[in-house]
Amino acid sequence: MSDTRILVVEDDEAIGAELVQALTSHGYRAMLARDGFACMAVVRVESPDLVLLDLGLPDVDGVSLCRGLRAAAPDAVIVVLTARTGELDVVVALDAGADDYLTKPFRLTELLARLRAHLRRRPASGERTSIEVGILRLDLLARRAYLGPSEMVLRPKEFDLLAVLTGSAGQVISRDELMTSVWDERWYGSTKTLDVHISALRRKLVFKGEPIAHINTIRGLGYRFELAAGGS
Ligand code: CA
């Protein structure tokens, strides 16, 4: 079992129990709070890594609770679960500090995929928060990449891919490993998406007209990120 603590805040007993059971069976340490009061009590004691917050609770307004949670647990990921489909509610919840939302009913597989994505992006204490290879620097918290003084314009998945490649610069990383770490799920279909993103990164790893790094294709094995000669 991992040490990742997830607090489920849900007043519906059946949904709450189902979520806790599913999270536990996926290796998380799951806790349940049935109302806002219990939620804040658990947060103070357990400092969860992620909170799944039902917006419709009996004792408090979900959005206010979200704001309180954000203040009490600034590092926790907050994912709002809402039966409300109004776009405004979602915007208000995100403004109140939520990181993401899911509209009920949702598929468990989708919830788990989102949780994995959020938890992976969130560096645990002691984990690195930046990567520097030559003049390339990645700020993993802000999710921004720089070539010398210039910020690179990267799409989210390009950033994730670059982080994985540079995090193991000089080593071969298999296509499977890249697909799994960047696109969450096991990839049953084509890996063309990966090729497209690799090509985009190759085009963008250029500073003052010179390539600063190579993403080498290692036939039958995967890819290897290497600084270009003079790229340091
Ligand atoms: Ca509810």
Coordinates of C-alpha atoms and ligand atoms in Angstrom, one line a residue:
M1 CA 0.0 0.0 0.0
S2 CA 1.3 3.5 -0.8
D3 CA 1.5 6.3 1.7
T4 CA -0.8 8.4 -0.5
R5 CA -3.6 9.6 1.7
I6 CA -6.9 10.4 0.1
L7 CA -9.8 11.9 2.0
V8 CA -13.3 11.3 0.5
V9 CA -15.8 13.9 1.7
E10 CA -19.2 12.5 0.8
D11 CA -22.5 12.4 2.7
D12 CA -24.1 9.7 0.5
E13 CA -23.2 6.5 2.4
A14 CA -23.3 4.2 -0.6
I15 CA -21.1 6.4 -2.8
G16 CA -18.7 7.2 0.0
A17 CA -18.3 3.5 0.9
E18 CA -17.8 2.6 -2.7
L19 CA -15.2 5.2 -3.3
V20 CA -13.2 4.3 -0.2
Q21 CA -13.3 0.6 -1.1
A22 CA -12.2 1.3 -4.7
L23 CA -9.3 3.6 -3.6
T24 CA -8.2 1.1 -0.9
S25 CA -8.2 -1.7 -3.5
H26 CA -6.0 0.5 -5.7
G27 CA -3.4 0.9 -2.9
Y28 CA -4.3 4.3 -1.5
R29 CA -4.9 5.0 2.1
A30 CA -8.5 6.2 1.9
M31 CA -10.5 8.0 4.6
L32 CA -14.1 9.1 4.7
A33 CA -15.7 12.2 6.1
R34 CA -19.5 12.6 5.9
D35 CA -19.8 16.3 6.4
G36 CA -17.8 19.5 6.4
F37 CA -17.1 19.4 10.1
A38 CA -15.6 15.9 9.9
C39 CA -13.7 16.9 6.8
M40 CA -11.8 19.7 8.6
A41 CA -11.2 17.6 11.6
V42 CA -9.6 14.9 9.5
V43 CA -7.6 17.4 7.5
R44 CA -6.0 18.8 10.6
V45 CA -4.9 15.4 11.9
E46 CA -4.1 13.5 8.7
S47 CA -3.0 16.1 6.2
P48 CA -4.2 14.2 3.1
D49 CA -2.4 14.4 -0.2
L50 CA -5.7 14.6 -2.1
V51 CA -9.3 15.4 -1.2
L52 CA -12.3 14.2 -3.2
L53 CA -14.9 16.7 -2.2
D54 CA -18.6 16.3 -2.8
L55 CA -20.0 19.8 -3.2
G56 CA -23.5 19.0 -1.9
L57 CA -23.0 18.4 1.9
P58 CA -25.6 18.6 4.7
D59 CA -23.8 21.1 7.0
V60 CA -21.8 23.5 4.9
D61 CA -21.7 24.9 1.4
G62 CA -19.3 22.9 -0.6
V63 CA -17.6 25.9 -2.1
S64 CA -17.0 27.5 1.3
L65 CA -15.6 24.2 2.5
C66 CA -13.3 24.1 -0.5
R67 CA -12.0 27.5 0.4
G68 CA -11.4 26.4 4.0
L69 CA -9.7 23.3 2.8
R70 CA -7.4 25.2 0.5
A71 CA -6.3 27.4 3.4
A72 CA -5.9 24.5 5.8
A73 CA -4.1 22.2 3.4
P74 CA -2.3 24.4 0.8
D75 CA -0.4 21.4 -0.7
A76 CA -3.4 19.0 -1.0
V77 CA -4.9 18.4 -4.4
I78 CA -8.6 19.1 -4.3
V79 CA -10.9 17.3 -6.8
V80 CA -14.5 18.4 -6.6
L81 CA -17.3 15.9 -7.2
T82 CA -20.4 17.6 -8.2
A83 CA -23.9 16.6 -9.3
R84 CA -24.4 20.2 -10.3
T85 CA -23.9 20.5 -14.0
G86 CA -24.0 24.3 -14.1
E87 CA -20.7 25.6 -15.5
L88 CA -20.8 28.4 -13.0
D89 CA -20.6 26.1 -10.0
V90 CA -17.5 24.5 -11.5
V91 CA -15.9 27.9 -12.1
V92 CA -16.7 29.0 -8.6
A93 CA -15.2 25.8 -7.1
L94 CA -12.0 26.2 -9.1
D95 CA -11.8 29.8 -8.0
A96 CA -12.2 28.6 -4.4
G97 CA -9.1 26.5 -4.8
A98 CA -10.2 23.2 -6.3
D99 CA -7.7 21.7 -8.8
D100 CA -10.1 19.7 -10.8
Y101 CA -13.7 18.5 -10.9
L102 CA -15.8 15.5 -12.0
T103 CA -19.5 15.6 -12.7
K104 CA -21.6 12.8 -11.2
P105 CA -22.1 10.2 -12.4
F106 CA -18.5 9.5 -13.4
R107 CA -16.8 6.3 -14.3
L108 CA -14.4 5.0 -11.6
T109 CA -11.7 4.4 -14.2
E110 CA -11.9 8.1 -15.2
L111 CA -11.7 9.1 -11.5
L112 CA -8.6 6.9 -10.9
A113 CA -6.9 8.1 -14.0
R114 CA -7.4 11.8 -13.0
L115 CA -6.1 11.0 -9.4
R116 CA -3.0 9.3 -10.8
A117 CA -2.3 12.3 -13.0
H118 CA -2.7 14.8 -10.2
L119 CA -0.7 12.8 -7.7
R120 CA 2.2 12.2 -10.2
R121 CA 2.5 15.9 -10.8
R122 CA 2.6 16.7 -7.2
P123 CA 6.1 16.3 -6.0
A124 CA 6.4 14.6 -2.6
S125 CA 8.6 16.2 -0.1
G126 CA 12.2 15.5 -0.9
E127 CA 11.4 14.9 -4.6
R128 CA 13.0 17.1 -7.1
T129 CA 11.2 20.3 -8.1
S130 CA 13.4 21.2 -11.0
I131 CA 15.6 19.6 -13.7
E132 CA 18.6 21.2 -15.3
V133 CA 20.4 19.8 -18.3
G134 CA 22.8 22.2 -20.0
I135 CA 20.9 25.4 -20.6
L136 CA 17.6 23.6 -20.4
R137 CA 15.8 24.1 -17.1
L138 CA 12.4 22.7 -16.1
D139 CA 10.5 24.1 -13.2
L140 CA 8.4 21.1 -12.2
L141 CA 6.1 23.0 -9.8
A142 CA 5.3 25.8 -12.2
R143 CA 5.4 23.4 -15.1
R144 CA 7.5 25.8 -17.2
A145 CA 10.6 25.1 -19.2
Y146 CA 13.4 27.5 -20.1
L147 CA 16.2 27.5 -22.7
G148 CA 18.7 29.9 -21.1
P149 CA 16.6 33.0 -20.4
S150 CA 13.8 32.2 -22.9
E151 CA 10.7 30.3 -21.9
M152 CA 9.7 27.4 -24.1
V153 CA 6.2 27.3 -25.5
L154 CA 5.1 23.7 -24.7
R155 CA 1.8 22.0 -24.6
P156 CA 1.0 20.1 -21.3
K157 CA 1.9 16.7 -22.7
E158 CA 5.1 18.0 -24.3
F159 CA 6.2 19.3 -20.9
D160 CA 5.4 16.0 -19.3
L161 CA 7.3 14.1 -21.9
L162 CA 10.3 16.4 -21.7
A163 CA 10.3 16.0 -17.9
V164 CA 10.5 12.3 -18.2
L165 CA 13.2 12.3 -20.9
T166 CA 15.4 14.9 -19.2
G167 CA 14.8 13.3 -15.8
S168 CA 16.7 10.3 -17.1
A169 CA 19.0 12.1 -19.6
G170 CA 21.5 9.9 -21.2
Q171 CA 19.4 6.7 -20.5
V172 CA 17.2 4.8 -22.9
I173 CA 13.5 5.1 -22.0
S174 CA 11.2 2.6 -23.6
R175 CA 8.1 3.7 -25.6
D176 CA 5.9 1.8 -23.2
E177 CA 7.4 3.6 -20.2
L178 CA 6.9 7.0 -21.9
M179 CA 3.3 6.2 -22.8
T180 CA 2.5 5.0 -19.3
S181 CA 4.1 7.9 -17.5
V182 CA 2.9 10.7 -19.8
W183 CA -0.5 9.4 -21.0
D184 CA -1.5 7.6 -17.8
E185 CA -3.1 4.6 -19.2
R186 CA -1.7 1.5 -20.8
W187 CA -1.7 2.3 -24.4
Y188 CA -3.4 -0.3 -26.5
G189 CA -3.7 1.7 -29.7
S190 CA -1.1 3.4 -31.9
T191 CA 1.8 5.3 -30.4
K192 CA 1.7 7.9 -33.1
T193 CA 0.8 10.5 -30.4
L194 CA 4.2 9.8 -28.9
D195 CA 6.0 10.3 -32.2
V196 CA 4.2 13.5 -32.8
H197 CA 5.2 14.9 -29.4
I198 CA 8.8 13.8 -29.8
S199 CA 9.0 15.6 -33.2
A200 CA 7.5 18.7 -31.7
L201 CA 10.1 18.6 -28.8
R202 CA 12.9 18.1 -31.3
R203 CA 11.8 21.2 -33.2
K204 CA 11.5 23.2 -30.0
L205 CA 14.9 22.2 -28.4
V206 CA 16.6 24.9 -30.4
F207 CA 18.4 27.9 -29.0
K208 CA 19.7 30.7 -31.2
G209 CA 19.2 28.5 -34.3
E210 CA 21.2 25.6 -32.9
P211 CA 19.7 22.3 -31.5
I212 CA 20.7 22.1 -27.8
A213 CA 19.8 18.5 -27.4
H214 CA 18.9 15.4 -29.3
I215 CA 16.1 12.9 -28.6
N216 CA 17.7 9.9 -30.2
T217 CA 15.6 7.0 -31.4
I218 CA 17.1 3.8 -30.2
R219 CA 15.7 1.3 -32.6
G220 CA 13.6 -1.4 -30.9
L221 CA 14.3 0.1 -27.5
G222 CA 13.0 3.6 -27.1
Y223 CA 14.4 7.1 -26.9
R224 CA 17.4 8.7 -25.3
F225 CA 17.8 12.4 -24.4
E226 CA 21.3 13.8 -25.0
L227 CA 22.7 17.2 -25.0
A228 CA 24.1 18.3 -28.3
A229 CA 27.8 19.0 -28.6
G230 CA 28.2 22.5 -27.3
G231 CA 24.6 22.4 -25.9
S232 CA 25.8 22.9 -22.4
Ligands
CA1 CA -24.0 15.0 -1.5

